[in-house]
Short mmCIF file of C-alpha atoms and ligand atoms in Angstrom, two decimals:
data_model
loop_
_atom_site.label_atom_id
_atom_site.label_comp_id
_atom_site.label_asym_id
_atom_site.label_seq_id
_atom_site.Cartn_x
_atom_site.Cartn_y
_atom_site.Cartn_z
CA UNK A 1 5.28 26.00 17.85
CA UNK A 2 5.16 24.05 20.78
CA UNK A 3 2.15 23.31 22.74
CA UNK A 4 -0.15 26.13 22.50
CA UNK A 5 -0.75 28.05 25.71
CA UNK A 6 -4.84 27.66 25.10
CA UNK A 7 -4.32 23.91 26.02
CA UNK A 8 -3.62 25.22 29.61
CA UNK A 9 -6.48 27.38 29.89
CA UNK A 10 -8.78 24.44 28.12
CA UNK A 11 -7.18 21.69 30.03
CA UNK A 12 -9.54 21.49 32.86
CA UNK A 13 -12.44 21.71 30.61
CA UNK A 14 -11.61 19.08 28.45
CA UNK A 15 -10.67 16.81 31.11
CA UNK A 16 -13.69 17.11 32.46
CA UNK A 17 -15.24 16.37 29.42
CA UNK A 18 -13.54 12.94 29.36
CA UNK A 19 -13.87 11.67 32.75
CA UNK A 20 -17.65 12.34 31.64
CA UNK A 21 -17.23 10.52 28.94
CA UNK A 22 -15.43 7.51 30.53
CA UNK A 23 -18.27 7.12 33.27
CA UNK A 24 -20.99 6.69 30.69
CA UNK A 25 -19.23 4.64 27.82
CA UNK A 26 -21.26 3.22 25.18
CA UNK A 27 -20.88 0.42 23.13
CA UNK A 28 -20.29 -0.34 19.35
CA UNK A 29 -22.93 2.21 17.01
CA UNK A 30 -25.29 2.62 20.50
CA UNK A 31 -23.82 6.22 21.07
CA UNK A 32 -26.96 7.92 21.76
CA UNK A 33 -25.10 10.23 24.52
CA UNK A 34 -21.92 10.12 23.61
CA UNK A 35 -22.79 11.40 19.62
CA UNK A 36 -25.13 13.47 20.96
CA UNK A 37 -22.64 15.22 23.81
CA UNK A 38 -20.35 15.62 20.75
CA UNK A 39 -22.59 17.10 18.24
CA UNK A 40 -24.14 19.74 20.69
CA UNK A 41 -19.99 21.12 21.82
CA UNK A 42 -19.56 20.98 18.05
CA UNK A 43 -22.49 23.48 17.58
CA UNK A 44 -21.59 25.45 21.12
CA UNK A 45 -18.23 25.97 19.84
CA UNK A 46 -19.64 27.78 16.02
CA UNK A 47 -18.66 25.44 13.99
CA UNK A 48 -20.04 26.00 10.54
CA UNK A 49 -22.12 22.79 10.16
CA UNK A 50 -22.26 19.70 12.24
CA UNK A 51 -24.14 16.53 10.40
CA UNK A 52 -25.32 13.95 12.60
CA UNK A 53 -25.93 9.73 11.28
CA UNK A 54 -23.24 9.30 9.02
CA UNK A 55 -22.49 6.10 9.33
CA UNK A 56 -25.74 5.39 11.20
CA UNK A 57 -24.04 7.17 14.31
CA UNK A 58 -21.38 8.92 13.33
CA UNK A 59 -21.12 12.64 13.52
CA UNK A 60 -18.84 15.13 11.20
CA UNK A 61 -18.28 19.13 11.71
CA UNK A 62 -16.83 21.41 9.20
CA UNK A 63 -14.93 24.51 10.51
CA UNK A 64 -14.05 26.99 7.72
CA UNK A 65 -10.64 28.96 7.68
CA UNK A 66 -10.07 32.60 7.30
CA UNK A 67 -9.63 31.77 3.55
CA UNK A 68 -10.39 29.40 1.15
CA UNK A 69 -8.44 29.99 -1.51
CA UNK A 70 -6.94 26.16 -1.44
CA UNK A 71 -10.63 24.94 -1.70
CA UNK A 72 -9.77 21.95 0.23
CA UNK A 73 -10.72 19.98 2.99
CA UNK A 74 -8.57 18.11 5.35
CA UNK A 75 -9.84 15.48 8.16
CA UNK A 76 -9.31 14.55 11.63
CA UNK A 77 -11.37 11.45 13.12
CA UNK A 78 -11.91 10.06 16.37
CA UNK A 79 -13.35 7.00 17.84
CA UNK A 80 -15.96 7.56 20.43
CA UNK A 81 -17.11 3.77 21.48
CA UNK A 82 -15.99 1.66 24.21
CA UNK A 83 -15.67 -1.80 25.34
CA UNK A 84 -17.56 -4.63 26.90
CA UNK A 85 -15.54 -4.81 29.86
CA UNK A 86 -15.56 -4.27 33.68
CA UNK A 87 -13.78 -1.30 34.56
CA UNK A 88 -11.29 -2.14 37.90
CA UNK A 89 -9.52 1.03 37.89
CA UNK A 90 -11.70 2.44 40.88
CA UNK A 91 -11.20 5.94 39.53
CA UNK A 92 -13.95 8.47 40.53
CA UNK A 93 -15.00 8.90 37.03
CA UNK A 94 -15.22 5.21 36.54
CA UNK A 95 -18.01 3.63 34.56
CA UNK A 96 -21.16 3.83 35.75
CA UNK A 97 -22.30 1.23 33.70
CA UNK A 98 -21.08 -2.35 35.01
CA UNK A 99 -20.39 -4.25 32.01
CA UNK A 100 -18.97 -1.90 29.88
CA UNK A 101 -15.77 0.75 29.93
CA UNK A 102 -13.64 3.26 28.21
CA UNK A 103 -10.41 0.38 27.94
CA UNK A 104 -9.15 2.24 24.70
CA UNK A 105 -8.95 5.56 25.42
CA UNK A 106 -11.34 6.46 22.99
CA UNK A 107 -13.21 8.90 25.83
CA UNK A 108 -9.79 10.87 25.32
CA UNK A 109 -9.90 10.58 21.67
CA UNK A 110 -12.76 12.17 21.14
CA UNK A 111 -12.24 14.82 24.12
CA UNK A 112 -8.96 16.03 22.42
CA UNK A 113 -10.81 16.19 19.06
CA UNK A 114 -13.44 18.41 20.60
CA UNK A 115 -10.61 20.53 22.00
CA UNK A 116 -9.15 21.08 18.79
CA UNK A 117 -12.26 21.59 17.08
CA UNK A 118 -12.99 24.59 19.93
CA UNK A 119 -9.52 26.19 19.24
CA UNK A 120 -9.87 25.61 15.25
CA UNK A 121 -13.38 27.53 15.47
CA UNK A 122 -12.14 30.13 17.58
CA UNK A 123 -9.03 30.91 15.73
CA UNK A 124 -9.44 29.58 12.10
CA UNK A 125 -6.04 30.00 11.34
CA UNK A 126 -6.00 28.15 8.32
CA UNK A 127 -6.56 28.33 4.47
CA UNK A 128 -9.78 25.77 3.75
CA UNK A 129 -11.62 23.79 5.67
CA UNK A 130 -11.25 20.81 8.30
CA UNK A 131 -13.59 18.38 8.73
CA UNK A 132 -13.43 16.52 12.33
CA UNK A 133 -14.92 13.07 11.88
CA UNK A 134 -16.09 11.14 15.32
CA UNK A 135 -17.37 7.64 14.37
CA UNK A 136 -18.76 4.95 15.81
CA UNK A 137 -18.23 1.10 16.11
CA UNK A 138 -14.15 1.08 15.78
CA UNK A 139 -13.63 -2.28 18.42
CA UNK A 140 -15.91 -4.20 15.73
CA UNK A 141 -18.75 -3.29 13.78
CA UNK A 142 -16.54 -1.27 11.40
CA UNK A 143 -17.75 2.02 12.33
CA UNK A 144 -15.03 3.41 9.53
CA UNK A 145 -16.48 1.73 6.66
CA UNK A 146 -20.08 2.77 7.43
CA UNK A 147 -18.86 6.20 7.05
CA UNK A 148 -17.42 5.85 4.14
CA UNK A 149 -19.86 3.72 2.94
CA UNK A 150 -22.32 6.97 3.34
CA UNK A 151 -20.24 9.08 1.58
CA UNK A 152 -17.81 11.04 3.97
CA UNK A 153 -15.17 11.20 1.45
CA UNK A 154 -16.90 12.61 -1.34
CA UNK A 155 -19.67 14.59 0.30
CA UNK A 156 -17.35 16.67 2.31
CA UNK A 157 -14.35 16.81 -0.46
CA UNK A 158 -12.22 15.33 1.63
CA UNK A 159 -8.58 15.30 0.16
CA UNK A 160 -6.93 13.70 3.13
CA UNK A 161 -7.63 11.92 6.57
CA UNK A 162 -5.82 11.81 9.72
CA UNK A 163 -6.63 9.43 12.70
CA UNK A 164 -4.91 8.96 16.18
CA UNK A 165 -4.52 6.40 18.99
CA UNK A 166 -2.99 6.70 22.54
CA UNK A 167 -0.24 4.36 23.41
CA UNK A 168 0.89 2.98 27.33
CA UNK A 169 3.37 1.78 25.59
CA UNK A 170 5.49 5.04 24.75
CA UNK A 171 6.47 7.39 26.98
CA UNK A 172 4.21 10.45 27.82
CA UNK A 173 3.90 12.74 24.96
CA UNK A 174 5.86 10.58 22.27
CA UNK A 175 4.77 10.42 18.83
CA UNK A 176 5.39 7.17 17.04
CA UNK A 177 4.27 6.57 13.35
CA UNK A 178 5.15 4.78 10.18
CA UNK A 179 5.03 4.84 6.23
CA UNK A 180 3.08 1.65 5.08
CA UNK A 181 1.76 -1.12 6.75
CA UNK A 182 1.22 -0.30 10.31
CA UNK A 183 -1.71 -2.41 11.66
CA UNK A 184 -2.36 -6.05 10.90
CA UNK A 185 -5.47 -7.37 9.32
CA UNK A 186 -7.41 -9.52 11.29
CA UNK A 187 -9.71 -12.37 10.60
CA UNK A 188 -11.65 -14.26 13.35
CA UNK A 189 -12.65 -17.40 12.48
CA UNK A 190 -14.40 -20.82 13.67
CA UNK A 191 -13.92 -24.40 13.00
CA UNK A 192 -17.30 -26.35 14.08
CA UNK A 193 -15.93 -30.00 14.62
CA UNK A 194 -18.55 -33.09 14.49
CA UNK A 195 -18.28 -36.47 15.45
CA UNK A 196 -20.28 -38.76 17.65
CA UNK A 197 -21.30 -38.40 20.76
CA UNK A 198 -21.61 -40.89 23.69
CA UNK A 199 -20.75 -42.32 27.35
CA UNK A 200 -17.03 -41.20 28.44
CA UNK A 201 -16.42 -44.45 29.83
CA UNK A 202 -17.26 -46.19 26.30
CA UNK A 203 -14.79 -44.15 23.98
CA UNK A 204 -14.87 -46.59 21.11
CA UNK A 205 -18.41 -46.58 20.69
CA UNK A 206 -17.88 -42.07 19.79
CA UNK A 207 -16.03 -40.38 17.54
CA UNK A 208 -14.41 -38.05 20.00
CA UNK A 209 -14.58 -34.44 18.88
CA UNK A 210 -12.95 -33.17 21.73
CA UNK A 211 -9.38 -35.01 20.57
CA UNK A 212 -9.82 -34.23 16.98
CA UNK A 213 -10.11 -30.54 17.88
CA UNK A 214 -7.60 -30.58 20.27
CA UNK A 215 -5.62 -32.27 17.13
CA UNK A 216 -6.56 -29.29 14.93
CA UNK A 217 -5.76 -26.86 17.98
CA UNK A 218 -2.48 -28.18 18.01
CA UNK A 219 -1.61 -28.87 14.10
CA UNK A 220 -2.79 -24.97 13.17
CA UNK A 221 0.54 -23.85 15.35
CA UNK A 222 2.12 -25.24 12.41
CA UNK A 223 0.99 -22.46 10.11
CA UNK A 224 3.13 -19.70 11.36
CA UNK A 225 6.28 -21.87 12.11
CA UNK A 226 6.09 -24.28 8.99
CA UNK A 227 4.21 -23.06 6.46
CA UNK A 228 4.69 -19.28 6.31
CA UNK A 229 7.79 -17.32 5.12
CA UNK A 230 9.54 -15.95 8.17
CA UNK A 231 10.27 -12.86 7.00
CA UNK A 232 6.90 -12.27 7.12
CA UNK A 233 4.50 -11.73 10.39
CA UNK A 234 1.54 -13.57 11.21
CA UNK A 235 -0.39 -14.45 14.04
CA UNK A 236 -2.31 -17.66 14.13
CA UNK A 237 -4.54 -17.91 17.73
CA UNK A 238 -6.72 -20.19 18.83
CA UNK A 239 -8.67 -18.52 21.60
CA UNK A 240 -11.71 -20.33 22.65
CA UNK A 241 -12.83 -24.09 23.00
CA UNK A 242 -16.13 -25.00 23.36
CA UNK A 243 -18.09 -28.56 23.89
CA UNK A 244 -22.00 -28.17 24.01
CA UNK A 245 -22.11 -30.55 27.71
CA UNK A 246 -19.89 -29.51 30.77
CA UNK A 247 -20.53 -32.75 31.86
CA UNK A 248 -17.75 -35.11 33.15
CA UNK A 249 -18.81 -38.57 31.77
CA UNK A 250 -19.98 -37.53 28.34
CA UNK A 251 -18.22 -37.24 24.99
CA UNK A 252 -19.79 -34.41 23.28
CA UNK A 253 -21.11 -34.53 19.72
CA UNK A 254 -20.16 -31.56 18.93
CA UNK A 255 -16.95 -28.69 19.72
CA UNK A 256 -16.60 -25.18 18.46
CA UNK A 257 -13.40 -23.63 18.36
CA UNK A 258 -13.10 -19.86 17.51
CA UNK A 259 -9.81 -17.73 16.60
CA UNK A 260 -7.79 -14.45 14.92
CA UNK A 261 -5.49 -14.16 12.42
CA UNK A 262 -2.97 -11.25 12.14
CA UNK A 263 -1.08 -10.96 8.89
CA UNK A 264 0.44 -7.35 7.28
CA UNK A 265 0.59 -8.90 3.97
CA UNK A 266 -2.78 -10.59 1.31
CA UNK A 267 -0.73 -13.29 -0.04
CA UNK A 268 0.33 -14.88 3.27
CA UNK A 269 -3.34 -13.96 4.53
CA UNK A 270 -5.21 -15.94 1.49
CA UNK A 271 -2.71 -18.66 2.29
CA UNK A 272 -2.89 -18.63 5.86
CA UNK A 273 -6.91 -19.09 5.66
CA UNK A 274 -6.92 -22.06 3.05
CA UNK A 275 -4.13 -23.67 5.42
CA UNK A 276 -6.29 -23.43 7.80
CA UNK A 277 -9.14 -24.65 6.57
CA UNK A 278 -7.26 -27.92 5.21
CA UNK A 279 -5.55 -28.72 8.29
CA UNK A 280 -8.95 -28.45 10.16
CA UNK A 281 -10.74 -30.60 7.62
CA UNK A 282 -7.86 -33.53 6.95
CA UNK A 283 -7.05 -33.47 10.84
CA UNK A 284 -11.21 -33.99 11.74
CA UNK A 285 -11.02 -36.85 8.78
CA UNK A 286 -8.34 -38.38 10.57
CA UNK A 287 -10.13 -39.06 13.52
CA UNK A 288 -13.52 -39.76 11.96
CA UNK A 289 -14.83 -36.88 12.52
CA UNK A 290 -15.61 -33.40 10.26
CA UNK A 291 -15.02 -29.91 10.82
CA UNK A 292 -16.46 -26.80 9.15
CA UNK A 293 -14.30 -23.54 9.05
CA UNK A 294 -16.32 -20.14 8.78
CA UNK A 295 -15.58 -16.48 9.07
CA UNK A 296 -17.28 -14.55 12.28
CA UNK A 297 -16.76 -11.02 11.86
CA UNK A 298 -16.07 -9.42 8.70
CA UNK A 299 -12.39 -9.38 8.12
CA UNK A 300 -10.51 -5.68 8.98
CA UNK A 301 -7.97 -4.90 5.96
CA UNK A 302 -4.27 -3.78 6.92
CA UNK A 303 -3.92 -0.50 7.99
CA UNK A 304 -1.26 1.02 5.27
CA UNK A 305 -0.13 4.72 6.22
CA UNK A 306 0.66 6.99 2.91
CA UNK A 307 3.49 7.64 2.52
CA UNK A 308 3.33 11.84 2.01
CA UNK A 309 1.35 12.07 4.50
CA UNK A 310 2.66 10.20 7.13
CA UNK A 311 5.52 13.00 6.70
CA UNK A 312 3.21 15.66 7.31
CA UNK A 313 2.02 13.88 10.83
CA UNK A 314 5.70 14.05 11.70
CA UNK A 315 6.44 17.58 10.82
CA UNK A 316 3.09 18.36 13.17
CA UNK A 317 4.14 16.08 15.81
CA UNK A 318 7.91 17.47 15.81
CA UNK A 319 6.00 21.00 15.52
CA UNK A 320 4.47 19.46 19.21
CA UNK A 321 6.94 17.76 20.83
CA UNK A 322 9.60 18.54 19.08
CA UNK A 323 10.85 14.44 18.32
CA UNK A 324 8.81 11.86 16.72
CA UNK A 325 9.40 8.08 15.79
CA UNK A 326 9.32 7.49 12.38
CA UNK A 327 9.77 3.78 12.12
CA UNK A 328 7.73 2.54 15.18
CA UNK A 329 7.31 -1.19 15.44
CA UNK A 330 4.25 -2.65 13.42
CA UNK A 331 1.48 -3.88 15.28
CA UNK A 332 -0.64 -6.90 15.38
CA UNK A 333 -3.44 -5.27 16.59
CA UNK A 334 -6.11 -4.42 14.32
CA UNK A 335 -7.76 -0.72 13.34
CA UNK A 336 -10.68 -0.40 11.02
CA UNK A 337 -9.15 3.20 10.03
CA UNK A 338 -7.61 1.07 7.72
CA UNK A 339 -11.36 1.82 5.56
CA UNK A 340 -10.41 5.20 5.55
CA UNK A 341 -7.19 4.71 4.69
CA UNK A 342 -8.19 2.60 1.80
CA UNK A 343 -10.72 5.23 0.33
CA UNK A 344 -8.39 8.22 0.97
CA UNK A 345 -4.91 9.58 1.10
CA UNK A 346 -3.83 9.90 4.84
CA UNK A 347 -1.83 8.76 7.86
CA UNK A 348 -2.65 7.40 11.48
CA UNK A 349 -0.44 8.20 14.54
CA UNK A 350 0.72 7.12 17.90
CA UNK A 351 0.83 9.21 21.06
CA UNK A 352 2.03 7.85 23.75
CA UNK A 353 0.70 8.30 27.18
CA UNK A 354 3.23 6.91 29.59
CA UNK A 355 3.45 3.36 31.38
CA UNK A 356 0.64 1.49 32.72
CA UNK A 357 -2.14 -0.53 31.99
CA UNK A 358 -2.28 -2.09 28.64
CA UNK A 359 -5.21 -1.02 26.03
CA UNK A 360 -8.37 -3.28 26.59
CA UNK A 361 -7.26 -4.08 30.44
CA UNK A 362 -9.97 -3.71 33.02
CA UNK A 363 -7.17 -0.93 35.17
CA UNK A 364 -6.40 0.90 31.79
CA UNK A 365 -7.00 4.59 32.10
CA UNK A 366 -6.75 7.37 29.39
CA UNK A 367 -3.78 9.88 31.03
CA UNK A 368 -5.29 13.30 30.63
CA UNK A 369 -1.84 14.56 31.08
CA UNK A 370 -1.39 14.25 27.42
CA UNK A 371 -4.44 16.23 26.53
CA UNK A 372 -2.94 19.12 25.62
CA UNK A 373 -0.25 17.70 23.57
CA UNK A 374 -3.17 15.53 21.28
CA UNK A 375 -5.34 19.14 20.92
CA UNK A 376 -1.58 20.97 19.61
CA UNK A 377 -0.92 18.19 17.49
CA UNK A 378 -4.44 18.33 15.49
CA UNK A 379 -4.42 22.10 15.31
CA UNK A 380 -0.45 22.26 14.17
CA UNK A 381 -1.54 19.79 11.26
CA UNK A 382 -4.42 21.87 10.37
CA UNK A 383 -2.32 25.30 10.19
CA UNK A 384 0.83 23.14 8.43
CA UNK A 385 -1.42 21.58 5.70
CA UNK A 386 -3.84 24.50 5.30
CA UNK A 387 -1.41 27.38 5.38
CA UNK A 388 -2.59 30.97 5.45
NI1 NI B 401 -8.70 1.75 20.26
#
């Protein structure tokens, strides 16, 4: 059951859909084209009900087997939003939209998904029903929870959830997965540091908040190497420094430094945080001066794969391409499937889409090459978990 010859004949279309896609990306839960492109193939191609705003702007289909004698629903999601970035690749279906881009791939995402859902409505050779899920809001805004927040789980009866992302990093057409924790949580934080302000060329007249928070930039690199188990993984960054004056000659009152955390594990997270906030606050006091630590976004959990089912995404991606990776590497990148993941049994995949540009880079590209090998992949789980 390789790839299925359909995929050839659909190719074309669905790469067209995605360059289409890519030139008009859309940010965060402001999908107004994007959900609505998606919800009007879902209806072209018969599916038996498509319900837009779950999850504000997500968008769920249900395509009904041959049978249902399993009564139960399986589901596929994609991400459909893109990034506030400028696109360099200088493709001809580059954004049109300066500003923002399709870095992630999600524009292939959600074309292969639509594929899939064409050949699962045509064919509907399966016992029950699959849901395909396309949400919003996935590069912050947690998109994921929203939808489950609205119900998608128990409205549609969904008894397990599948999710995919494309990979530069493996080589085109390789599946990579794992059982357990697979993406790290992240946390971004800030640490507001106070002092007083005054003329550069009087320094002891100021407390000088831009040396206690380079103090505190330089004392948090500690947390990783000193204070944390090293058996375990963490990331500690800190990734922006800002004084309120650009000005040469003045000591600013104020500096705001912002930062992530990556950790696979809650214990070395909760840990991590209050180490954090203790170094900021005792470094500050040290030179006078205070700091406040706050959360910015709301913190994504781990994304932990199931174990059963992350079997079944192998058995469906060796059904494809007939090998699949089984222990890939973890990653410190974050995933707000991880919602899903928490609310229902089900396992997330990687496909990878040969070398070149890194995810998020202004030159990344989704490689429609693989197209055909996401589409077999969804509709070989489908016909492996819903058996006739
Ligand atoms: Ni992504």
């Amino acid at each position: 059951m390789p790839i299925r010859n359909r995929f050839a004949e659909l190719h074309p279309d669905i790469t067209a859909w995605r360059r289409d896609l890519h030139a008009h990306p859309e940010l965060q839960y402001d999908l107004p084209r994007t959900a609505g492109i998606v919800a009007d193939k879902l209806r072209a191609f018969g599916c038996d009900s498509v319900i837009e705003g779950i999850g504000r702007t997500g968008v769920v289909a249900l395509i009904k087997g041959k049978s249902d004698t399993s009564r139960r629903t399986i589901a596929f999601r994609a991400d459909m939003d893109a990034l506030p970035i400028f696109e360099a690749t200088g493709a001809p279906h580059a954004s049109k939209t300066p500003g923002k881009m399709h870095a992630c791939g999600h524009d292939g995402h959600t074309a292969m998904l639509l594929g899939a859902a064409q050949y699962l409505a045509e064919t509907r050779n399966f016992d029950g029903t699959v849901a395909v899920v396309f949400q919003p809001a996935e590069e912050g805004g947690a998109g994921a929870e929203a939808m489950v927040q609205d119900g998608l789980i128990e409205t549609f009866g969904i008894s397990e959830i599948y999710g995919l992302h494309n990979s530069p990093l493996l080589p085109l057409g390789q599946f990579a997965i794992r059982p357990g924790a697979f993406y790290a949580a992240v946390d971004s934080f800030h640490i507001e540091v106070r002092g007083k302000g005054g003329h550069a060329a009087r320094p002891n007249n100021t407390v000088d908040t831009t040396l206690a928070a380079s103090a505190i930039v330089m004392a948090l690199q500690s947390v990783v190497s000193r204070n944390t188990d090293p058996q375990q993984p963490l990331v500690v960054s800190v990734t922006s420094f800002r004084t309120e004056s650009e000005a040469f000659n003045v000591i600013p009152e104020q500096v705001m430094l912002r930062g992530t955390v990556r950790s696979f594990d809650m214990e070395v997270r909760n840990a991590t945080i209050a180490r954090i906030e203790r170094i900021a606050a005792l470094t500050a006091e040290s030179y006078g001066a205070t700091a406040t630590f706050g959360f910015d976004e709301e913190p994504y959990p781990v994304m932990a794969n199931h174990e059963v089912e992350t079997a079944h995404c192998v058995a469906a991606a060796e059904a494809v391409s007939g090998t699949c990776i089984t222990d890939a590497p973890r990653t410190t990148g974050g995933e707000d499937f991880a919602y899903m993941l928490q609310a229902c049994p089900g396992a997330y995949i990687q496909l990878g889409i040969g070398e070149g540009p890194g995810l998020h880079h202004p030159s990344y590209d989704f490689n429609d090459e693989v197209i055909p090998t996401g589409c077999s992949y969804w509709v070989s789980l489908a016909e492996q978990r819903l058996p006739l």
